[in-house]
Amino acid sequence: MHTSRLLMALFGSLSAGITFSAETAALTPGWHQFRGQNRDGISNETGLLKSWPAEGPKLLWEIKGAGGGMGSVTVGKGRVFVVGNRKEGVSLTAFELETQKEVWSTVISDKRDQPNGAPTFDGERLYSVTKDGILSCCDAMSGELLWRKSYTADLGGLIMSGWGFSESPLVDGDLVIGVPGGNDCIVAAMDKKTGEVKWKSALPAEVGKRGKDGAGYTGVVISNGGGVKQYITLAGRGLVSVRASDGKTLWTYNDVANGTANIPTPLVWDDYVFTSSGYGTGAALLQLKKDGEGVAAEEKYFLKAATFQNHHGGMVRIGDYIYAGSGHNNGIPVCLEWKTGKVVWEQSERPGRESAAVISAEGELYFRWQDGTMGLIDATPAGYKLQGTFKLPAVKGPSWPHPSIHDKKLIIRAQDQIFCYDLAAR
C-alpha cells in the first residue's frame, strides 16, 4: 500500500498519549479519550466474552453520519463523540448512545480534510485537534464552540511530515496540554476553559539527528518517573519530556525517531518508558532517575526493527509483558517480556492483514487489522491463542481507528459509520 495513503489516516486513531488527572479519572463511566482512561489501551471492564461465536459478537447498532476520518470515538454521559469531515466542514459531532440519533454537530475547521484525532472529554467539555492544527473546545452537552487556538498561527507549531496534526489533547486538572511541535513550543499548556497559554516548552539545541523537526503523530502521557511529574510525547526528534509544573524540558531521546512518521503512544509506568516507531526503526526501554532537580533517562535496551517495531496501532502492557502488532505495517501479534526485551512469542499466521490497532480488556487482546478483520487473542505469555474473529461490515479504505470499549460494548469507527457490538458474557 502506498505510504502516503497509509499514513494520512492512521495518526489520529493512533495519535496521542495521555493519562487523565485524578479529577478527570473520577468521571462517570465511559471511554473519555484516545486509548482509554490512562492512554494505555486497557479497559477495566469485566464480565466480557472470553471467546466469540463463529459470526463474531452480536452487532447491536450502527451510526451513519460520523464524517470521513480515522479518529477513534469517545464515549461519555450517554453520548458518542467523533470528529469527521462532513459536507459542512470538519465537525465534532455527538450522537445519543441509546437512540443513535445525532444530538449536535459543530464545525471546528473549514479546511476539508479527514481528521485523525479522537476528541477528549473532561465531563463538561470536548477538546479536539484537526489536521490543520486547530485545537477546539466545545461544550459537550450543547456543542457550543467555546474557544479555538491555531497551533501554527498562534503557537508557531510544525508537524514533522505532511499528514497533518493527529493528536488527541490531554486534559490534566485545569489545563489542556497540546503538542504544537515548534522548536520554541514543542509542548504547550493552556487554560482548559479559556485557551490562555500558561507555558510553552522549547527543545534543547541538541536533541540528535534522527527524525525531523516538528510534532509527531501523538499527544502526551503523564509520568511520575524519577519522582517528577512530567508530560512525555513522541515527537519528530524522538521522545521529549517536559516538567508538568512549568514546561521545562527535562530530557530527550533521539534513537527511536525516524524521518517519516513517529506515531505510537509511549507506554509509561513506575520509572519506565517503553517506546517504538516503525519505518525500520525499532523500540527501546528507558528508566527514569532523579537527576538533581530534573530527571535523566537511561536506555536499558534497544530492539532493532527486525525484532520489534510498532507502526501505529499502539501497544499494551499487562504485568511483565507487552503485546502489540509488529513488523511495521504487518500487524504480526507479538508478546515481549518488557524487562528484557525478549520476544516470548510471535504469530505470523493471523486472520487479518497489515497494521493492527490493539486494546485490551479482562485479559484479552482486541486486534483490529487494516483489512477490517477483528480478532480476540488471549493476553498470555503461554502462546498465541485466538478466541474468535469477524470482519467489519464496512471497510472503506484502511481500517485504522482504534476500538473503544464502554458498558460491555465494543464501539468501532469505520470512516462515516460507527458500529457497536455486544461483548457481555451471558
Short mmCIF file of C-alpha atoms in Angstrom, two decimals:
data_model
loop_
_atom_site.label_atom_id
_atom_site.label_comp_id
_atom_site.label_asym_id
_atom_site.label_seq_id
_atom_site.Cartn_x
_atom_site.Cartn_y
_atom_site.Cartn_z
CA MET A 1 0.00 0.00 0.00
CA HIS A 2 1.27 3.46 -0.84
CA THR A 3 2.85 5.06 2.22
CA SER A 4 1.05 8.39 1.94
CA ARG A 5 -2.34 6.73 1.81
CA LEU A 6 -1.39 4.61 4.75
CA LEU A 7 -0.28 7.49 6.90
CA MET A 8 -2.86 10.10 6.12
CA ALA A 9 -5.49 8.27 8.11
CA LEU A 10 -3.78 6.40 10.78
CA PHE A 11 -2.46 9.02 13.02
CA GLY A 12 -5.44 10.23 14.94
CA SER A 13 -6.57 6.81 15.70
CA LEU A 14 -3.06 6.27 16.67
CA SER A 15 -2.23 9.64 17.86
CA ALA A 16 -1.69 10.88 21.20
CA GLY A 17 -0.83 9.64 24.59
CA ILE A 18 -2.20 10.79 27.87
CA THR A 19 -3.16 9.89 31.39
CA PHE A 20 -6.04 11.74 32.97
CA SER A 21 -5.71 13.55 36.26
CA ALA A 22 -7.44 12.16 39.33
CA GLU A 23 -10.21 14.72 38.84
CA THR A 24 -10.95 13.58 35.32
CA ALA A 25 -10.49 9.88 36.04
CA ALA A 26 -13.34 10.12 38.54
CA LEU A 27 -15.85 11.00 35.82
CA THR A 28 -18.90 8.93 35.07
CA PRO A 29 -18.03 5.68 33.26
CA GLY A 30 -17.01 5.95 29.64
CA TRP A 31 -14.14 5.85 27.19
CA HIS A 32 -13.23 9.51 27.60
CA GLN A 33 -10.17 9.79 25.39
CA PHE A 34 -7.97 8.03 22.88
CA ARG A 35 -6.95 4.56 24.10
CA GLY A 36 -9.00 4.75 27.28
CA GLN A 37 -8.79 6.28 30.72
CA ASN A 38 -4.98 6.07 31.05
CA ARG A 39 -3.97 6.20 27.38
CA ASP A 40 -2.57 2.70 27.74
CA GLY A 41 -5.22 0.90 25.69
CA ILE A 42 -6.57 -1.03 28.69
CA SER A 43 -10.22 -1.12 29.74
CA ASN A 44 -11.15 -2.01 33.32
CA GLU A 45 -14.49 -3.53 32.32
CA THR A 46 -15.34 -7.06 33.39
CA GLY A 47 -17.96 -9.67 32.52
CA LEU A 48 -16.92 -9.77 28.85
CA LEU A 49 -16.94 -12.62 26.36
CA LYS A 50 -13.81 -14.78 26.53
CA SER A 51 -14.46 -16.19 23.09
CA TRP A 52 -16.59 -15.17 20.12
CA PRO A 53 -19.07 -17.24 18.12
CA ALA A 54 -18.15 -18.01 14.53
CA GLU A 55 -20.02 -14.95 13.25
CA GLY A 56 -18.49 -12.70 15.92
CA PRO A 57 -20.26 -10.85 18.75
CA LYS A 58 -23.76 -9.54 18.11
CA LEU A 59 -23.97 -6.27 16.18
CA LEU A 60 -26.29 -4.07 18.25
CA TRP A 61 -26.46 -0.93 16.12
CA GLU A 62 -24.69 1.28 13.65
CA ILE A 63 -24.49 5.02 13.11
CA LYS A 64 -24.07 6.81 9.79
CA GLY A 65 -23.00 10.42 9.57
CA ALA A 66 -19.74 10.49 11.53
CA GLY A 67 -17.98 12.01 8.52
CA GLY A 68 -14.77 10.85 6.91
CA GLY A 69 -11.81 10.35 9.20
CA MET A 70 -9.64 7.91 11.09
CA GLY A 71 -10.03 9.16 14.65
CA SER A 72 -11.43 6.86 17.32
CA VAL A 73 -14.72 7.55 19.09
CA THR A 74 -15.01 8.91 22.62
CA VAL A 75 -17.87 7.94 24.93
CA GLY A 76 -19.24 9.78 27.97
CA LYS A 77 -22.52 10.78 29.65
CA GLY A 78 -24.57 8.62 27.32
CA ARG A 79 -23.11 10.04 24.14
CA VAL A 80 -20.66 9.06 21.41
CA PHE A 81 -18.36 11.83 20.19
CA VAL A 82 -16.41 11.81 16.94
CA VAL A 83 -14.55 14.21 14.64
CA GLY A 84 -15.21 13.84 10.91
CA ASN A 85 -15.10 15.55 7.54
CA ARG A 86 -18.77 16.28 6.74
CA LYS A 87 -20.30 18.29 3.92
CA GLU A 88 -20.44 21.42 6.09
CA GLY A 89 -16.75 21.10 7.12
CA VAL A 90 -14.63 19.25 9.64
CA SER A 91 -17.04 18.76 12.53
CA LEU A 92 -17.22 17.49 16.08
CA THR A 93 -20.46 15.51 16.36
CA ALA A 94 -22.38 13.97 19.25
CA PHE A 95 -24.78 11.01 18.99
CA GLU A 96 -27.04 9.54 21.67
CA LEU A 97 -25.90 6.08 22.70
CA GLU A 98 -29.42 4.83 23.39
CA THR A 99 -31.08 6.02 20.19
CA GLN A 100 -28.04 6.64 17.93
CA LYS A 101 -29.60 9.96 16.95
CA GLU A 102 -27.43 12.98 16.23
CA VAL A 103 -27.65 15.48 19.09
CA TRP A 104 -25.47 18.25 17.69
CA SER A 105 -22.65 18.87 15.21
CA THR A 106 -20.23 21.81 15.29
CA VAL A 107 -17.87 22.86 12.51
CA ILE A 108 -14.40 23.29 14.01
CA SER A 109 -12.36 23.80 10.81
CA ASP A 110 -13.29 24.80 7.28
CA LYS A 111 -10.25 23.06 5.82
CA ARG A 112 -11.82 19.99 4.24
CA ASP A 113 -9.59 17.10 5.20
CA GLN A 114 -10.05 13.82 7.05
CA PRO A 115 -9.23 14.37 10.73
CA ASN A 116 -7.21 11.76 12.55
CA GLY A 117 -7.62 12.57 16.24
CA ALA A 118 -10.15 11.45 18.86
CA PRO A 119 -11.86 14.10 20.99
CA THR A 120 -11.03 14.25 24.71
CA PHE A 121 -13.92 14.54 27.19
CA ASP A 122 -13.47 16.15 30.63
CA GLY A 123 -17.03 15.72 31.84
CA GLU A 124 -18.22 19.11 30.61
CA ARG A 125 -16.18 19.96 27.53
CA LEU A 126 -14.63 18.29 24.49
CA TYR A 127 -11.18 19.06 23.09
CA SER A 128 -10.06 18.09 19.61
CA VAL A 129 -7.28 18.83 17.10
CA THR A 130 -7.81 18.92 13.33
CA LYS A 131 -5.21 18.09 10.71
CA ASP A 132 -4.53 21.78 10.13
CA GLY A 133 -3.75 22.20 13.80
CA ILE A 134 -6.93 23.82 15.12
CA LEU A 135 -7.37 22.98 18.81
CA SER A 136 -11.05 23.45 19.69
CA CYS A 137 -13.02 23.39 22.91
CA CYS A 138 -16.76 22.70 22.71
CA ASP A 139 -19.48 22.32 25.33
CA ALA A 140 -20.23 18.60 25.49
CA MET A 141 -23.96 18.98 26.05
CA SER A 142 -24.81 21.77 23.59
CA GLY A 143 -21.93 21.61 21.11
CA GLU A 144 -21.27 25.35 21.52
CA LEU A 145 -17.77 26.31 20.35
CA LEU A 146 -16.15 27.89 23.42
CA TRP A 147 -12.68 28.70 22.06
CA ARG A 148 -10.16 27.78 19.38
CA LYS A 149 -6.38 28.01 19.09
CA SER A 150 -4.22 27.53 15.98
CA TYR A 151 -1.08 25.50 16.57
CA THR A 152 0.62 27.17 13.61
CA ALA A 153 -0.63 30.77 13.66
CA ASP A 154 -0.85 31.20 17.44
CA LEU A 155 1.90 28.92 18.70
CA GLY A 156 4.43 28.59 15.87
CA GLY A 157 3.67 24.91 15.51
CA LEU A 158 5.03 22.42 13.00
CA ILE A 159 4.20 18.83 12.05
CA MET A 160 7.14 16.60 11.14
CA SER A 161 5.69 15.42 7.81
CA GLY A 162 2.73 16.01 5.55
CA TRP A 163 -0.11 14.03 7.10
CA GLY A 164 -1.35 16.70 9.48
CA PHE A 165 -1.68 17.12 13.22
CA SER A 166 -3.22 14.00 14.65
CA GLU A 167 -3.06 14.09 18.43
CA SER A 168 -5.82 13.84 20.97
CA PRO A 169 -5.22 16.54 23.60
CA LEU A 170 -4.53 15.84 27.27
CA VAL A 171 -6.79 17.24 29.97
CA ASP A 172 -4.97 17.49 33.31
CA GLY A 173 -6.74 19.39 36.06
CA ASP A 174 -7.40 22.94 34.85
CA LEU A 175 -5.07 22.57 31.86
CA VAL A 176 -5.25 21.16 28.37
CA ILE A 177 -1.86 20.02 27.08
CA GLY A 178 -1.11 20.02 23.36
CA VAL A 179 1.87 19.32 21.09
CA PRO A 180 2.19 22.20 18.58
CA GLY A 181 5.61 20.85 17.61
CA GLY A 182 7.62 24.05 17.08
CA ASN A 183 11.17 24.13 18.41
CA ASP A 184 10.15 27.03 20.65
CA CYS A 185 6.83 25.42 21.52
CA ILE A 186 7.09 21.67 21.27
CA VAL A 187 4.52 21.27 24.08
CA ALA A 188 2.08 23.90 25.40
CA ALA A 189 -0.20 24.12 28.43
CA MET A 190 -3.41 26.14 28.12
CA ASP A 191 -6.23 27.04 30.46
CA LYS A 192 -8.87 24.48 29.55
CA LYS A 193 -11.72 26.98 29.96
CA THR A 194 -10.26 29.92 28.03
CA GLY A 195 -7.37 28.64 25.92
CA GLU A 196 -4.96 31.10 27.55
CA VAL A 197 -1.38 29.85 27.21
CA LYS A 198 0.16 29.12 30.61
CA TRP A 199 3.57 27.89 29.47
CA LYS A 200 5.44 26.68 26.40
CA SER A 201 8.31 24.19 26.19
CA ALA A 202 11.35 24.71 23.95
CA LEU A 203 13.54 21.94 22.59
CA PRO A 204 17.21 21.99 23.59
CA ALA A 205 19.64 22.99 20.83
CA GLU A 206 20.98 19.44 20.52
CA VAL A 207 18.45 16.63 20.53
CA GLY A 208 20.05 14.29 17.99
CA LYS A 209 19.99 13.99 14.23
CA ARG A 210 17.45 11.23 13.73
CA GLY A 211 13.96 12.18 12.62
CA LYS A 212 12.71 15.66 11.71
CA ASP A 213 11.71 18.83 13.50
CA GLY A 214 8.04 19.11 14.45
CA ALA A 215 5.35 17.24 16.29
CA GLY A 216 4.94 13.51 15.86
CA TYR A 217 1.55 11.88 15.48
CA THR A 218 0.61 11.51 19.14
CA GLY A 219 -0.08 13.64 22.18
CA VAL A 220 1.34 13.35 25.70
CA VAL A 221 1.22 10.85 28.55
CA ILE A 222 1.79 11.63 32.20
CA SER A 223 4.72 10.05 34.04
CA ASN A 224 5.98 10.49 37.59
CA GLY A 225 9.24 8.73 36.77
CA GLY A 226 12.24 9.82 38.81
CA GLY A 227 9.84 11.41 41.28
CA VAL A 228 8.91 14.32 38.98
CA LYS A 229 5.56 14.77 37.28
CA GLN A 230 6.20 15.18 33.56
CA TYR A 231 4.50 15.07 30.17
CA ILE A 232 6.10 12.74 27.62
CA THR A 233 5.43 12.67 23.89
CA LEU A 234 6.94 11.01 20.82
CA ALA A 235 7.82 13.97 18.60
CA GLY A 236 9.65 14.32 15.29
CA ARG A 237 13.04 14.10 17.00
CA GLY A 238 12.03 11.27 19.32
CA LEU A 239 10.85 11.26 22.92
CA VAL A 240 10.52 14.61 24.68
CA SER A 241 9.74 15.06 28.38
CA VAL A 242 8.72 18.38 29.96
CA ARG A 243 8.09 19.19 33.61
CA ALA A 244 4.38 19.46 34.31
CA SER A 245 4.74 22.36 36.73
CA ASP A 246 6.35 24.85 34.33
CA GLY A 247 7.07 23.15 30.96
CA LYS A 248 10.85 22.98 31.41
CA THR A 249 12.31 20.30 29.13
CA LEU A 250 13.70 17.52 31.30
CA TRP A 251 15.15 15.04 28.82
CA THR A 252 15.01 13.86 25.21
CA TYR A 253 15.71 10.52 23.50
CA ASN A 254 16.53 10.54 19.80
CA ASP A 255 17.31 6.92 18.88
CA VAL A 256 13.65 5.92 18.44
CA ALA A 257 12.97 8.66 15.85
CA ASN A 258 12.53 8.10 12.13
CA GLY A 259 12.21 10.69 9.36
CA THR A 260 8.80 9.61 8.05
CA ALA A 261 6.36 9.46 10.97
CA ASN A 262 6.80 8.87 14.70
CA ILE A 263 3.44 7.61 15.85
CA PRO A 264 2.79 5.13 18.70
CA THR A 265 1.84 6.43 22.12
CA PRO A 266 4.64 5.62 24.59
CA LEU A 267 3.85 3.28 27.46
CA VAL A 268 4.72 4.72 30.88
CA TRP A 269 4.61 3.09 34.31
CA ASP A 270 6.62 3.49 37.53
CA ASP A 271 10.07 4.75 36.43
CA TYR A 272 9.87 3.20 32.95
CA VAL A 273 9.04 4.30 29.42
CA PHE A 274 8.66 1.85 26.53
CA THR A 275 8.67 3.41 23.09
CA SER A 276 8.64 2.22 19.49
CA SER A 277 8.26 3.51 15.96
CA GLY A 278 8.11 1.93 12.52
CA TYR A 279 9.83 2.57 9.19
CA GLY A 280 12.75 0.33 10.11
CA THR A 281 13.37 1.95 13.50
CA GLY A 282 12.70 -0.36 16.47
CA ALA A 283 11.91 0.06 20.16
CA ALA A 284 13.54 0.93 23.47
CA LEU A 285 13.03 0.69 27.21
CA LEU A 286 14.14 3.70 29.26
CA GLN A 287 14.45 4.02 33.02
CA LEU A 288 13.92 7.45 34.56
CA LYS A 289 16.04 8.55 37.50
CA LYS A 290 16.20 11.65 39.66
CA ASP A 291 18.97 13.98 38.46
CA GLY A 292 19.31 17.00 40.74
CA GLU A 293 16.09 18.94 40.29
CA GLY A 294 15.48 17.18 37.00
CA VAL A 295 15.24 13.68 35.56
CA ALA A 296 17.64 11.61 33.46
CA ALA A 297 16.57 8.86 31.05
CA GLU A 298 18.79 5.79 30.87
CA GLU A 299 18.42 3.34 27.97
CA LYS A 300 18.07 -0.20 29.32
CA TYR A 301 17.94 -1.82 25.90
CA PHE A 302 17.17 -1.06 22.25
CA LEU A 303 15.40 -3.54 19.97
CA LYS A 304 16.22 -3.36 16.29
CA ALA A 305 13.39 -3.27 13.78
CA ALA A 306 13.87 -6.92 12.87
CA THR A 307 12.97 -7.81 16.47
CA PHE A 308 10.14 -5.37 17.12
CA GLN A 309 8.70 -2.21 15.58
CA ASN A 310 5.20 -0.85 16.02
CA HIS A 311 3.79 1.11 13.10
CA HIS A 312 0.81 2.96 14.58
CA GLY A 313 -1.58 0.53 16.22
CA GLY A 314 -0.28 1.01 19.73
CA MET A 315 0.92 -1.34 22.44
CA VAL A 316 -0.47 -2.59 25.75
CA ARG A 317 1.43 -3.66 28.87
CA ILE A 318 -0.10 -6.34 31.08
CA GLY A 319 2.08 -7.38 34.01
CA ASP A 320 5.53 -8.36 32.81
CA TYR A 321 4.60 -8.41 29.13
CA ILE A 322 3.90 -6.05 26.24
CA TYR A 323 1.55 -7.07 23.43
CA ALA A 324 1.27 -5.38 20.04
CA GLY A 325 1.33 -5.75 16.30
CA SER A 326 4.90 -5.74 14.96
CA GLY A 327 6.70 -5.85 11.63
CA HIS A 328 5.91 -2.22 10.68
CA ASN A 329 2.76 -2.45 8.52
CA ASN A 330 2.29 -6.19 9.06
CA GLY A 331 0.40 -6.28 12.38
CA ILE A 332 2.09 -9.51 13.49
CA PRO A 333 0.87 -10.36 17.02
CA VAL A 334 3.84 -10.30 19.40
CA CYS A 335 4.39 -10.83 23.11
CA LEU A 336 7.51 -9.20 24.63
CA GLU A 337 8.94 -9.59 28.10
CA TRP A 338 9.37 -5.90 28.89
CA LYS A 339 12.18 -6.27 31.44
CA THR A 340 14.49 -7.94 28.94
CA GLY A 341 13.05 -7.14 25.50
CA LYS A 342 12.89 -10.88 24.77
CA VAL A 343 10.26 -11.97 22.22
CA VAL A 344 8.21 -14.59 24.06
CA TRP A 345 6.05 -15.42 21.04
CA GLU A 346 5.02 -14.01 17.68
CA GLN A 347 2.43 -15.28 15.24
CA SER A 348 3.00 -14.81 11.53
CA GLU A 349 -0.16 -16.75 10.57
CA ARG A 350 -3.02 -14.46 11.58
CA PRO A 351 -6.59 -13.78 10.43
CA GLY A 352 -6.06 -10.14 9.42
CA ARG A 353 -3.51 -8.29 7.34
CA GLU A 354 -1.41 -5.15 7.61
CA SER A 355 -1.28 -2.76 10.57
CA ALA A 356 -3.22 -3.64 13.72
CA ALA A 357 -4.73 -1.35 16.35
CA VAL A 358 -4.68 -3.11 19.72
CA ILE A 359 -6.51 -2.59 23.03
CA SER A 360 -7.17 -4.94 25.95
CA ALA A 361 -9.85 -5.81 28.49
CA GLU A 362 -10.15 -8.55 31.11
CA GLY A 363 -7.09 -10.45 29.90
CA GLU A 364 -7.99 -10.41 26.21
CA LEU A 365 -6.47 -8.51 23.29
CA TYR A 366 -8.68 -6.86 20.67
CA PHE A 367 -6.83 -6.66 17.36
CA ARG A 368 -8.25 -4.57 14.53
CA TRP A 369 -6.28 -5.18 11.35
CA GLN A 370 -6.12 -2.77 8.45
CA ASP A 371 -8.27 -5.02 6.25
CA GLY A 372 -11.23 -4.73 8.67
CA THR A 373 -10.67 -8.04 10.46
CA MET A 374 -11.22 -8.13 14.22
CA GLY A 375 -9.52 -10.75 16.36
CA LEU A 376 -9.78 -11.74 20.03
CA ILE A 377 -6.47 -13.10 21.39
CA ASP A 378 -5.61 -14.23 24.92
CA ALA A 379 -3.14 -11.88 26.61
CA THR A 380 -0.83 -14.58 27.92
CA PRO A 381 2.86 -15.38 27.57
CA ALA A 382 1.88 -19.05 27.22
CA GLY A 383 1.46 -18.62 23.46
CA TYR A 384 -0.80 -17.27 20.74
CA LYS A 385 -4.40 -18.28 21.38
CA LEU A 386 -7.04 -16.90 19.01
CA GLN A 387 -10.50 -16.87 20.60
CA GLY A 388 -12.55 -15.52 17.73
CA THR A 389 -12.60 -13.36 14.65
CA PHE A 390 -15.02 -11.48 12.43
CA LYS A 391 -15.00 -8.96 9.60
CA LEU A 392 -16.38 -5.45 9.99
CA PRO A 393 -19.38 -4.88 7.67
CA ALA A 394 -17.87 -1.74 6.16
CA VAL A 395 -14.24 -1.29 5.11
CA LYS A 396 -13.74 1.97 3.26
CA GLY A 397 -10.02 2.38 2.81
CA PRO A 398 -7.62 1.35 5.57
CA SER A 399 -9.42 0.15 8.69
CA TRP A 400 -7.33 2.02 11.27
CA PRO A 401 -9.29 3.72 14.09
CA HIS A 402 -8.53 2.15 17.46
CA PRO A 403 -11.51 0.37 19.06
CA SER A 404 -13.24 1.70 22.18
CA ILE A 405 -14.96 -0.28 24.96
CA HIS A 406 -17.85 1.06 27.03
CA ASP A 407 -20.58 -0.64 29.08
CA LYS A 408 -19.62 -4.11 27.80
CA LYS A 409 -19.79 -2.88 24.22
CA LEU A 410 -17.15 -2.69 21.51
CA ILE A 411 -17.54 0.55 19.56
CA ILE A 412 -15.64 0.88 16.29
CA ARG A 413 -15.47 3.72 13.79
CA ALA A 414 -15.20 2.95 10.07
CA GLN A 415 -15.00 6.30 8.29
CA ASP A 416 -18.57 7.69 8.19
CA GLN A 417 -20.01 4.75 10.15
CA ILE A 418 -19.80 3.62 13.78
CA PHE A 419 -20.53 0.02 14.78
CA CYS A 420 -21.44 -1.27 18.24
CA TYR A 421 -21.05 -4.92 19.30
CA ASP A 422 -22.29 -6.72 22.40
CA LEU A 423 -19.36 -8.05 24.48
CA ALA A 424 -21.36 -9.06 27.57
CA ALA A 425 -20.87 -12.63 28.75
CA ARG A 426 -24.20 -14.37 29.27
#
